[in-house]
PDB file of C-alpha atoms in Angstrom:
ATOM      1  CA  UNK A   1     -10.027  28.881 -11.738  1.00  0.00           C
ATOM      2  CA  UNK A   2      -9.199  26.808 -14.805  1.00  0.00           C
ATOM      3  CA  UNK A   3      -7.936  29.104 -17.004  1.00  0.00           C
ATOM      4  CA  UNK A   4      -5.288  30.102 -14.455  1.00  0.00           C
ATOM      5  CA  UNK A   5      -4.818  26.475 -13.761  1.00  0.00           C
ATOM      6  CA  UNK A   6      -3.741  26.060 -17.359  1.00  0.00           C
ATOM      7  CA  UNK A   7      -1.024  28.879 -16.918  1.00  0.00           C
ATOM      8  CA  UNK A   8       1.940  26.666 -16.980  1.00  0.00           C
ATOM      9  CA  UNK A   9       4.795  26.005 -19.328  1.00  0.00           C
ATOM     10  CA  UNK A  10       8.141  24.442 -19.982  1.00  0.00           C
ATOM     11  CA  UNK A  11       9.848  27.665 -20.900  1.00  0.00           C
ATOM     12  CA  UNK A  12      12.120  29.709 -18.832  1.00  0.00           C
ATOM     13  CA  UNK A  13      10.221  32.360 -16.976  1.00  0.00           C
ATOM     14  CA  UNK A  14      11.621  35.143 -19.112  1.00  0.00           C
ATOM     15  CA  UNK A  15       9.227  33.494 -22.096  1.00  0.00           C
ATOM     16  CA  UNK A  16       6.378  32.658 -20.090  1.00  0.00           C
ATOM     17  CA  UNK A  17       4.623  33.953 -17.030  1.00  0.00           C
ATOM     18  CA  UNK A  18       3.453  32.047 -13.958  1.00  0.00           C
ATOM     19  CA  UNK A  19       1.260  32.255 -11.281  1.00  0.00           C
ATOM     20  CA  UNK A  20       1.870  33.283  -7.788  1.00  0.00           C
ATOM     21  CA  UNK A  21       4.989  34.081  -5.796  1.00  0.00           C
ATOM     22  CA  UNK A  22       8.550  34.029  -7.362  1.00  0.00           C
ATOM     23  CA  UNK A  23      11.133  32.424  -5.220  1.00  0.00           C
ATOM     24  CA  UNK A  24      13.567  35.230  -5.437  1.00  0.00           C
ATOM     25  CA  UNK A  25      11.002  37.750  -4.103  1.00  0.00           C
ATOM     26  CA  UNK A  26      10.462  35.931  -0.760  1.00  0.00           C
ATOM     27  CA  UNK A  27      12.361  36.125   2.421  1.00  0.00           C
ATOM     28  CA  UNK A  28      14.540  32.926   3.526  1.00  0.00           C
ATOM     29  CA  UNK A  29      11.825  32.501   6.057  1.00  0.00           C
ATOM     30  CA  UNK A  30       8.992  32.450   3.440  1.00  0.00           C
ATOM     31  CA  UNK A  31      11.275  30.672   1.090  1.00  0.00           C
ATOM     32  CA  UNK A  32      11.640  28.065   3.776  1.00  0.00           C
ATOM     33  CA  UNK A  33       7.796  27.765   4.015  1.00  0.00           C
ATOM     34  CA  UNK A  34       7.300  27.628   0.496  1.00  0.00           C
ATOM     35  CA  UNK A  35       9.791  24.881   0.079  1.00  0.00           C
ATOM     36  CA  UNK A  36       8.244  22.955   2.990  1.00  0.00           C
ATOM     37  CA  UNK A  37       4.711  22.830   1.340  1.00  0.00           C
ATOM     38  CA  UNK A  38       6.056  21.301  -2.204  1.00  0.00           C
ATOM     39  CA  UNK A  39       8.080  18.793  -0.011  1.00  0.00           C
ATOM     40  CA  UNK A  40       5.126  17.636   2.018  1.00  0.00           C
ATOM     41  CA  UNK A  41       3.140  17.441  -1.425  1.00  0.00           C
ATOM     42  CA  UNK A  42       6.143  15.954  -3.706  1.00  0.00           C
ATOM     43  CA  UNK A  43       7.149  13.068  -1.091  1.00  0.00           C
ATOM     44  CA  UNK A  44      10.454  11.946  -0.039  1.00  0.00           C
ATOM     45  CA  UNK A  45       9.936   8.071  -0.325  1.00  0.00           C
ATOM     46  CA  UNK A  46      12.050   7.410  -3.222  1.00  0.00           C
ATOM     47  CA  UNK A  47      15.485   8.165  -4.217  1.00  0.00           C
ATOM     48  CA  UNK A  48      15.747  10.916  -7.051  1.00  0.00           C
ATOM     49  CA  UNK A  49      12.062  11.135  -6.963  1.00  0.00           C
ATOM     50  CA  UNK A  50       9.588  13.676  -5.426  1.00  0.00           C
ATOM     51  CA  UNK A  51      11.099  16.774  -3.613  1.00  0.00           C
ATOM     52  CA  UNK A  52      14.759  15.507  -4.672  1.00  0.00           C
ATOM     53  CA  UNK A  53      14.049  15.624  -8.254  1.00  0.00           C
ATOM     54  CA  UNK A  54      12.225  19.236  -8.038  1.00  0.00           C
ATOM     55  CA  UNK A  55      15.473  20.361  -6.146  1.00  0.00           C
ATOM     56  CA  UNK A  56      17.913  18.869  -8.494  1.00  0.00           C
ATOM     57  CA  UNK A  57      15.952  20.335 -11.507  1.00  0.00           C
ATOM     58  CA  UNK A  58      15.990  23.661  -9.762  1.00  0.00           C
ATOM     59  CA  UNK A  59      19.966  23.163  -9.158  1.00  0.00           C
ATOM     60  CA  UNK A  60      20.246  22.354 -13.150  1.00  0.00           C
ATOM     61  CA  UNK A  61      19.030  25.746 -13.422  1.00  0.00           C
ATOM     62  CA  UNK A  62      21.619  27.261 -11.410  1.00  0.00           C
ATOM     63  CA  UNK A  63      24.121  25.538 -13.532  1.00  0.00           C
ATOM     64  CA  UNK A  64      22.267  26.884 -16.795  1.00  0.00           C
ATOM     65  CA  UNK A  65      22.780  30.401 -14.941  1.00  0.00           C
ATOM     66  CA  UNK A  66      26.675  30.117 -15.042  1.00  0.00           C
ATOM     67  CA  UNK A  67      26.665  30.039 -18.942  1.00  0.00           C
ATOM     68  CA  UNK A  68      23.531  32.179 -19.840  1.00  0.00           C
ATOM     69  CA  UNK A  69      21.688  34.935 -18.018  1.00  0.00           C
ATOM     70  CA  UNK A  70      17.924  33.997 -17.205  1.00  0.00           C
ATOM     71  CA  UNK A  71      18.144  30.817 -15.512  1.00  0.00           C
ATOM     72  CA  UNK A  72      18.508  29.842 -11.720  1.00  0.00           C
ATOM     73  CA  UNK A  73      17.036  28.121  -8.740  1.00  0.00           C
ATOM     74  CA  UNK A  74      15.162  31.464  -7.713  1.00  0.00           C
ATOM     75  CA  UNK A  75      13.085  31.853 -10.952  1.00  0.00           C
ATOM     76  CA  UNK A  76      10.582  29.198  -9.559  1.00  0.00           C
ATOM     77  CA  UNK A  77       7.196  30.001  -8.609  1.00  0.00           C
ATOM     78  CA  UNK A  78       4.380  28.737  -5.910  1.00  0.00           C
ATOM     79  CA  UNK A  79       0.980  29.402  -6.110  1.00  0.00           C
ATOM     80  CA  UNK A  80      -2.697  28.567  -4.499  1.00  0.00           C
ATOM     81  CA  UNK A  81      -5.711  28.466  -6.765  1.00  0.00           C
ATOM     82  CA  UNK A  82      -8.890  28.482  -4.843  1.00  0.00           C
ATOM     83  CA  UNK A  83      -8.642  28.619  -0.801  1.00  0.00           C
ATOM     84  CA  UNK A  84      -6.649  25.986   0.764  1.00  0.00           C
ATOM     85  CA  UNK A  85      -8.849  23.637   2.967  1.00  0.00           C
ATOM     86  CA  UNK A  86      -9.497  20.348   4.411  1.00  0.00           C
ATOM     87  CA  UNK A  87     -13.010  20.350   2.759  1.00  0.00           C
ATOM     88  CA  UNK A  88     -12.925  22.340  -0.496  1.00  0.00           C
ATOM     89  CA  UNK A  89     -11.438  22.142  -4.022  1.00  0.00           C
ATOM     90  CA  UNK A  90      -8.272  23.831  -4.730  1.00  0.00           C
ATOM     91  CA  UNK A  91      -4.867  23.590  -6.865  1.00  0.00           C
ATOM     92  CA  UNK A  92      -1.363  23.781  -5.518  1.00  0.00           C
ATOM     93  CA  UNK A  93       1.427  25.006  -8.587  1.00  0.00           C
ATOM     94  CA  UNK A  94       4.793  24.921  -8.022  1.00  0.00           C
ATOM     95  CA  UNK A  95       7.516  24.766 -10.887  1.00  0.00           C
ATOM     96  CA  UNK A  96       9.549  27.261 -13.324  1.00  0.00           C
ATOM     97  CA  UNK A  97      11.410  26.105 -16.122  1.00  0.00           C
ATOM     98  CA  UNK A  98      11.667  22.352 -16.761  1.00  0.00           C
ATOM     99  CA  UNK A  99       9.065  21.867 -14.002  1.00  0.00           C
ATOM    100  CA  UNK A 100       5.460  22.294 -13.652  1.00  0.00           C
ATOM    101  CA  UNK A 101       3.140  20.793 -11.080  1.00  0.00           C
ATOM    102  CA  UNK A 102      -0.503  20.973 -10.890  1.00  0.00           C
ATOM    103  CA  UNK A 103      -2.228  19.210  -7.958  1.00  0.00           C
ATOM    104  CA  UNK A 104      -5.460  19.192  -7.214  1.00  0.00           C
ATOM    105  CA  UNK A 105      -6.817  18.908  -3.519  1.00  0.00           C
ATOM    106  CA  UNK A 106     -10.653  18.043  -2.684  1.00  0.00           C
ATOM    107  CA  UNK A 107     -12.006  17.328   0.872  1.00  0.00           C
ATOM    108  CA  UNK A 108      -8.374  17.365   2.118  1.00  0.00           C
ATOM    109  CA  UNK A 109      -7.358  14.639  -0.181  1.00  0.00           C
ATOM    110  CA  UNK A 110      -5.225  14.935  -3.281  1.00  0.00           C
ATOM    111  CA  UNK A 111      -7.150  14.001  -6.268  1.00  0.00           C
ATOM    112  CA  UNK A 112      -5.197  14.792  -9.408  1.00  0.00           C
ATOM    113  CA  UNK A 113      -1.501  15.008  -9.953  1.00  0.00           C
ATOM    114  CA  UNK A 114      -1.516  15.962 -13.828  1.00  0.00           C
ATOM    115  CA  UNK A 115      -0.651  17.910 -15.818  1.00  0.00           C
ATOM    116  CA  UNK A 116       3.043  17.447 -14.447  1.00  0.00           C
ATOM    117  CA  UNK A 117       6.311  18.733 -16.818  1.00  0.00           C
ATOM    118  CA  UNK A 118       9.626  17.699 -16.016  1.00  0.00           C
ATOM    119  CA  UNK A 119      12.716  18.379 -18.051  1.00  0.00           C
ATOM    120  CA  UNK A 120      16.474  19.032 -17.586  1.00  0.00           C
ATOM    121  CA  UNK A 121      19.551  20.302 -19.401  1.00  0.00           C
ATOM    122  CA  UNK A 122      22.148  19.177 -19.123  1.00  0.00           C
ATOM    123  CA  UNK A 123      21.466  15.434 -19.743  1.00  0.00           C
ATOM    124  CA  UNK A 124      24.481  14.227 -17.763  1.00  0.00           C
ATOM    125  CA  UNK A 125      25.386  15.055 -14.303  1.00  0.00           C
ATOM    126  CA  UNK A 126      26.758  18.531 -13.216  1.00  0.00           C
ATOM    127  CA  UNK A 127      28.482  20.612 -10.467  1.00  0.00           C
ATOM    128  CA  UNK A 128      26.968  23.879  -9.288  1.00  0.00           C
ATOM    129  CA  UNK A 129      28.083  25.544  -6.143  1.00  0.00           C
ATOM    130  CA  UNK A 130      30.890  23.082  -5.271  1.00  0.00           C
ATOM    131  CA  UNK A 131      28.061  20.212  -5.116  1.00  0.00           C
ATOM    132  CA  UNK A 132      27.778  17.315  -7.733  1.00  0.00           C
ATOM    133  CA  UNK A 133      24.512  16.200  -9.136  1.00  0.00           C
ATOM    134  CA  UNK A 134      23.184  13.246 -11.134  1.00  0.00           C
ATOM    135  CA  UNK A 135      20.707  13.734 -13.981  1.00  0.00           C
ATOM    136  CA  UNK A 136      17.417  14.043 -12.191  1.00  0.00           C
ATOM    137  CA  UNK A 137      15.496  12.203 -14.787  1.00  0.00           C
ATOM    138  CA  UNK A 138      17.623   9.283 -14.866  1.00  0.00           C
ATOM    139  CA  UNK A 139      15.138   7.012 -13.444  1.00  0.00           C
ATOM    140  CA  UNK A 140      12.730   8.480 -16.216  1.00  0.00           C
ATOM    141  CA  UNK A 141      14.937   7.769 -18.841  1.00  0.00           C
ATOM    142  CA  UNK A 142      16.238   4.396 -18.166  1.00  0.00           C
ATOM    143  CA  UNK A 143      12.642   3.075 -17.284  1.00  0.00           C
ATOM    144  CA  UNK A 144      11.824   3.958 -20.834  1.00  0.00           C
ATOM    145  CA  UNK A 145      14.926   2.754 -22.190  1.00  0.00           C
ATOM    146  CA  UNK A 146      14.242  -0.640 -20.291  1.00  0.00           C
ATOM    147  CA  UNK A 147      10.668  -0.870 -21.772  1.00  0.00           C
ATOM    148  CA  UNK A 148      11.586  -0.268 -25.389  1.00  0.00           C
ATOM    149  CA  UNK A 149      14.670  -2.583 -24.625  1.00  0.00           C
ATOM    150  CA  UNK A 150      12.290  -5.262 -23.641  1.00  0.00           C
ATOM    151  CA  UNK A 151      10.391  -5.544 -27.159  1.00  0.00           C
ATOM    152  CA  UNK A 152      11.094  -7.804 -29.685  1.00  0.00           C
ATOM    153  CA  UNK A 153      11.942  -6.734 -33.227  1.00  0.00           C
ATOM    154  CA  UNK A 154       8.638  -7.412 -34.412  1.00  0.00           C
ATOM    155  CA  UNK A 155       7.061  -5.774 -31.479  1.00  0.00           C
ATOM    156  CA  UNK A 156       9.400  -2.650 -31.951  1.00  0.00           C
ATOM    157  CA  UNK A 157       8.106  -2.720 -35.592  1.00  0.00           C
ATOM    158  CA  UNK A 158       4.563  -2.449 -34.378  1.00  0.00           C
ATOM    159  CA  UNK A 159       5.012   0.001 -31.483  1.00  0.00           C
ATOM    160  CA  UNK A 160       7.082   2.599 -34.136  1.00  0.00           C
ATOM    161  CA  UNK A 161       5.088   5.425 -35.318  1.00  0.00           C
ATOM    162  CA  UNK A 162       5.609   8.140 -38.310  1.00  0.00           C
ATOM    163  CA  UNK A 163       6.688  11.522 -38.062  1.00  0.00           C
ATOM    164  CA  UNK A 164       9.521  13.336 -36.142  1.00  0.00           C
ATOM    165  CA  UNK A 165       9.007  15.051 -32.765  1.00  0.00           C
ATOM    166  CA  UNK A 166      10.869  17.995 -31.501  1.00  0.00           C
ATOM    167  CA  UNK A 167       8.875  18.011 -28.336  1.00  0.00           C
ATOM    168  CA  UNK A 168       6.084  16.461 -26.331  1.00  0.00           C
ATOM    169  CA  UNK A 169       2.952  16.890 -27.705  1.00  0.00           C
ATOM    170  CA  UNK A 170       1.109  18.158 -24.730  1.00  0.00           C
ATOM    171  CA  UNK A 171       3.839  20.635 -23.726  1.00  0.00           C
ATOM    172  CA  UNK A 172       3.779  23.816 -24.440  1.00  0.00           C
ATOM    173  CA  UNK A 173       0.418  25.289 -25.656  1.00  0.00           C
ATOM    174  CA  UNK A 174      -1.328  22.407 -23.390  1.00  0.00           C
ATOM    175  CA  UNK A 175      -4.550  25.000 -23.023  1.00  0.00           C
ATOM    176  CA  UNK A 176      -5.370  24.143 -26.778  1.00  0.00           C
ATOM    177  CA  UNK A 177      -3.896  20.514 -27.666  1.00  0.00           C
ATOM    178  CA  UNK A 178      -5.641  17.273 -27.103  1.00  0.00           C
ATOM    179  CA  UNK A 179      -4.561  13.945 -26.931  1.00  0.00           C
ATOM    180  CA  UNK A 180      -4.962  11.740 -29.965  1.00  0.00           C
ATOM    181  CA  UNK A 181      -8.612  10.007 -29.583  1.00  0.00           C
ATOM    182  CA  UNK A 182      -7.104   6.724 -31.506  1.00  0.00           C
ATOM    183  CA  UNK A 183      -4.063   5.250 -29.715  1.00  0.00           C
ATOM    184  CA  UNK A 184      -1.039   4.548 -31.417  1.00  0.00           C
ATOM    185  CA  UNK A 185       1.730   1.647 -31.312  1.00  0.00           C
ATOM    186  CA  UNK A 186       1.420  -1.696 -29.612  1.00  0.00           C
ATOM    187  CA  UNK A 187      -1.219  -2.689 -27.005  1.00  0.00           C
ATOM    188  CA  UNK A 188       0.317  -4.041 -23.481  1.00  0.00           C
ATOM    189  CA  UNK A 189      -1.767  -6.946 -23.364  1.00  0.00           C
ATOM    190  CA  UNK A 190       0.107  -8.618 -26.356  1.00  0.00           C
ATOM    191  CA  UNK A 191       3.540  -8.207 -24.659  1.00  0.00           C
ATOM    192  CA  UNK A 192       4.947 -10.967 -22.486  1.00  0.00           C
ATOM    193  CA  UNK A 193       4.650 -10.853 -18.667  1.00  0.00           C
ATOM    194  CA  UNK A 194       8.079  -9.706 -18.513  1.00  0.00           C
ATOM    195  CA  UNK A 195       7.477  -6.742 -21.048  1.00  0.00           C
ATOM    196  CA  UNK A 196       4.308  -5.914 -19.549  1.00  0.00           C
ATOM    197  CA  UNK A 197       6.167  -5.370 -16.202  1.00  0.00           C
ATOM    198  CA  UNK A 198       8.561  -2.868 -17.872  1.00  0.00           C
ATOM    199  CA  UNK A 199       5.709  -0.733 -19.057  1.00  0.00           C
ATOM    200  CA  UNK A 200       4.324  -0.276 -15.465  1.00  0.00           C
ATOM    201  CA  UNK A 201       7.939   0.104 -14.120  1.00  0.00           C
ATOM    202  CA  UNK A 202       8.411   2.607 -16.606  1.00  0.00           C
ATOM    203  CA  UNK A 203       5.427   4.886 -15.620  1.00  0.00           C
ATOM    204  CA  UNK A 204       6.707   4.949 -11.506  1.00  0.00           C
ATOM    205  CA  UNK A 205       9.231   7.711 -11.782  1.00  0.00           C
ATOM    206  CA  UNK A 206       6.250  10.132 -12.727  1.00  0.00           C
ATOM    207  CA  UNK A 207       3.946   8.564 -10.257  1.00  0.00           C
ATOM    208  CA  UNK A 208       6.516   8.748  -7.551  1.00  0.00           C
ATOM    209  CA  UNK A 209       6.854  12.525  -7.784  1.00  0.00           C
ATOM    210  CA  UNK A 210       3.679  12.992  -5.225  1.00  0.00           C
ATOM    211  CA  UNK A 211       3.330  11.948  -1.923  1.00  0.00           C
ATOM    212  CA  UNK A 212       3.379   8.239  -1.492  1.00  0.00           C
ATOM    213  CA  UNK A 213      -0.121   7.612  -0.406  1.00  0.00           C
ATOM    214  CA  UNK A 214      -1.362   9.299  -3.580  1.00  0.00           C
ATOM    215  CA  UNK A 215       1.180   7.727  -5.550  1.00  0.00           C
ATOM    216  CA  UNK A 216      -0.033   4.335  -4.461  1.00  0.00           C
ATOM    217  CA  UNK A 217      -3.502   4.952  -5.646  1.00  0.00           C
ATOM    218  CA  UNK A 218      -2.778   6.446  -9.002  1.00  0.00           C
ATOM    219  CA  UNK A 219      -0.285   3.099  -9.554  1.00  0.00           C
ATOM    220  CA  UNK A 220      -3.382   0.951  -8.766  1.00  0.00           C
ATOM    221  CA  UNK A 221      -5.349   2.742 -11.358  1.00  0.00           C
ATOM    222  CA  UNK A 222      -2.670   2.470 -14.141  1.00  0.00           C
ATOM    223  CA  UNK A 223      -2.004  -1.288 -12.920  1.00  0.00           C
ATOM    224  CA  UNK A 224      -5.494  -2.280 -13.643  1.00  0.00           C
ATOM    225  CA  UNK A 225      -5.488  -0.439 -16.948  1.00  0.00           C
ATOM    226  CA  UNK A 226      -2.435  -1.972 -18.319  1.00  0.00           C
ATOM    227  CA  UNK A 227      -3.783  -4.247 -20.516  1.00  0.00           C
ATOM    228  CA  UNK A 228      -5.741  -1.616 -22.774  1.00  0.00           C
ATOM    229  CA  UNK A 229      -2.363   0.832 -22.587  1.00  0.00           C
ATOM    230  CA  UNK A 230      -0.288   1.344 -25.774  1.00  0.00           C
ATOM    231  CA  UNK A 231       3.282   2.106 -26.117  1.00  0.00           C
ATOM    232  CA  UNK A 232       4.644   3.665 -29.254  1.00  0.00           C
ATOM    233  CA  UNK A 233       8.065   5.581 -30.125  1.00  0.00           C
ATOM    234  CA  UNK A 234       9.701   7.542 -33.035  1.00  0.00           C
ATOM    235  CA  UNK A 235      12.961   8.051 -34.614  1.00  0.00           C
ATOM    236  CA  UNK A 236      15.412   5.956 -32.469  1.00  0.00           C
ATOM    237  CA  UNK A 237      17.270   4.975 -35.762  1.00  0.00           C
ATOM    238  CA  UNK A 238      20.228   3.822 -33.853  1.00  0.00           C
ATOM    239  CA  UNK A 239      18.111   1.518 -31.760  1.00  0.00           C
ATOM    240  CA  UNK A 240      18.934  -2.014 -31.415  1.00  0.00           C
ATOM    241  CA  UNK A 241      16.342  -4.413 -30.053  1.00  0.00           C
ATOM    242  CA  UNK A 242      17.042  -6.010 -26.767  1.00  0.00           C
ATOM    243  CA  UNK A 243      19.509  -3.019 -26.104  1.00  0.00           C
ATOM    244  CA  UNK A 244      18.002  -0.638 -23.567  1.00  0.00           C
ATOM    245  CA  UNK A 245      20.750   1.774 -23.708  1.00  0.00           C
ATOM    246  CA  UNK A 246      20.673   2.397 -27.747  1.00  0.00           C
ATOM    247  CA  UNK A 247      17.320   3.810 -27.180  1.00  0.00           C
ATOM    248  CA  UNK A 248      16.630   7.768 -26.312  1.00  0.00           C
ATOM    249  CA  UNK A 249      20.064   9.116 -27.269  1.00  0.00           C
ATOM    250  CA  UNK A 250      19.437  11.431 -30.092  1.00  0.00           C
ATOM    251  CA  UNK A 251      17.614  14.455 -30.952  1.00  0.00           C
ATOM    252  CA  UNK A 252      13.945  13.689 -31.951  1.00  0.00           C
ATOM    253  CA  UNK A 253      14.149  10.286 -30.202  1.00  0.00           C
ATOM    254  CA  UNK A 254      10.376  10.162 -28.600  1.00  0.00           C
ATOM    255  CA  UNK A 255       8.288   7.376 -26.503  1.00  0.00           C
ATOM    256  CA  UNK A 256       4.882   7.513 -25.216  1.00  0.00           C
ATOM    257  CA  UNK A 257       2.791   5.627 -22.864  1.00  0.00           C
ATOM    258  CA  UNK A 258      -1.017   6.146 -23.528  1.00  0.00           C
ATOM    259  CA  UNK A 259      -3.791   4.086 -21.645  1.00  0.00           C
ATOM    260  CA  UNK A 260      -7.327   4.690 -20.453  1.00  0.00           C
ATOM    261  CA  UNK A 261      -5.990   7.086 -18.263  1.00  0.00           C
ATOM    262  CA  UNK A 262      -2.215   7.604 -18.251  1.00  0.00           C
ATOM    263  CA  UNK A 263      -0.409   9.900 -20.770  1.00  0.00           C
ATOM    264  CA  UNK A 264       3.409   9.884 -20.678  1.00  0.00           C
ATOM    265  CA  UNK A 265       5.652  11.241 -23.344  1.00  0.00           C
ATOM    266  CA  UNK A 266       9.478  11.738 -23.093  1.00  0.00           C
ATOM    267  CA  UNK A 267      11.131  13.435 -26.161  1.00  0.00           C
ATOM    268  CA  UNK A 268      15.002  14.110 -26.653  1.00  0.00           C
ATOM    269  CA  UNK A 269      15.801  17.745 -28.063  1.00  0.00           C
ATOM    270  CA  UNK A 270      18.940  19.564 -29.158  1.00  0.00           C
ATOM    271  CA  UNK A 271      20.458  21.346 -25.983  1.00  0.00           C
ATOM    272  CA  UNK A 272      19.463  25.117 -25.669  1.00  0.00           C
ATOM    273  CA  UNK A 273      22.079  26.433 -23.577  1.00  0.00           C
ATOM    274  CA  UNK A 274      24.922  23.308 -24.196  1.00  0.00           C
ATOM    275  CA  UNK A 275      23.951  22.838 -27.730  1.00  0.00           C
ATOM    276  CA  UNK A 276      26.586  20.068 -28.239  1.00  0.00           C
ATOM    277  CA  UNK A 277      24.457  17.702 -26.470  1.00  0.00           C
ATOM    278  CA  UNK A 278      20.696  16.538 -25.742  1.00  0.00           C
ATOM    279  CA  UNK A 279      18.238  17.436 -23.163  1.00  0.00           C
ATOM    280  CA  UNK A 280      14.952  15.904 -22.112  1.00  0.00           C
ATOM    281  CA  UNK A 281      11.429  16.965 -21.990  1.00  0.00           C
ATOM    282  CA  UNK A 282       8.921  15.000 -20.565  1.00  0.00           C
ATOM    283  CA  UNK A 283       4.998  15.202 -19.446  1.00  0.00           C
ATOM    284  CA  UNK A 284       2.385  13.153 -17.570  1.00  0.00           C
ATOM    285  CA  UNK A 285      -1.310  13.920 -18.174  1.00  0.00           C
ATOM    286  CA  UNK A 286      -4.332  11.723 -17.390  1.00  0.00           C
ATOM    287  CA  UNK A 287      -7.282  11.666 -19.732  1.00  0.00           C
ATOM    288  CA  UNK A 288      -9.788  11.784 -16.805  1.00  0.00           C
ATOM    289  CA  UNK A 289      -8.222  13.657 -14.321  1.00  0.00           C
ATOM    290  CA  UNK A 290      -6.179  16.644 -15.620  1.00  0.00           C
ATOM    291  CA  UNK A 291      -7.332  19.665 -13.852  1.00  0.00           C
ATOM    292  CA  UNK A 292     -10.188  17.463 -11.917  1.00  0.00           C
ATOM    293  CA  UNK A 293     -12.850  19.203 -10.500  1.00  0.00           C
ATOM    294  CA  UNK A 294     -12.031  22.639 -12.440  1.00  0.00           C
TER     295      UNK A 294
END
């Protein structure tokens, strides 16, 4: 099961295979049932998080499909790895281009919510099928901007790492990549209480993309480990200390939160379909809980 569990990608379906059933192959009744499962897992407790975010990222693919073939909300999949039950160990997978959820259950309880990939193009709002959407990753980006904007010039100097990032380290190729054993950047325990709060807040848009009960459990773990968590970033050459909106605005701008458990990355890339603007890739992993039990 582990080999199948690692079969996820940030790429369009035409460039990377997925497990399970493709939405476009389902009847309307079957698709409604599949989406009901995803809705129950992703949750609806937060604005522009969970199921709403998933559906908006799918809509963004419909928008890209108006400009280039190979994109669309039908190019998403749902898969069950193992036998769903209230007693055994099994995984729910769903996703497609710019979305990959890998959720482990054991004994009827959600025990792992990672790896989780989320991205979007365009990085602004968009209109498709006469419906106007906001950027589904607005909360993710704003949270990271607020975190970096809370750091002083000296703290930013400590947090900055060398190198240029064209994508997140842990996607794609996540079957072989490993998270660095030495943490980089600035340790959260050295920051003010106000700045520490922005680090915890920056994690929430990823944590909130699952059912609220499990989100609360994961949030408590990461909060307890906050002092030993590190923040680092790269590029952001136009950023100004104390100005959150000046961060994460150009291609190769990158930020990472790395704790005893949590691992979150956000990277700005050049547009693929809309080449005159950036788009976002993000990933959430867990040092201890990825593919838990497999």
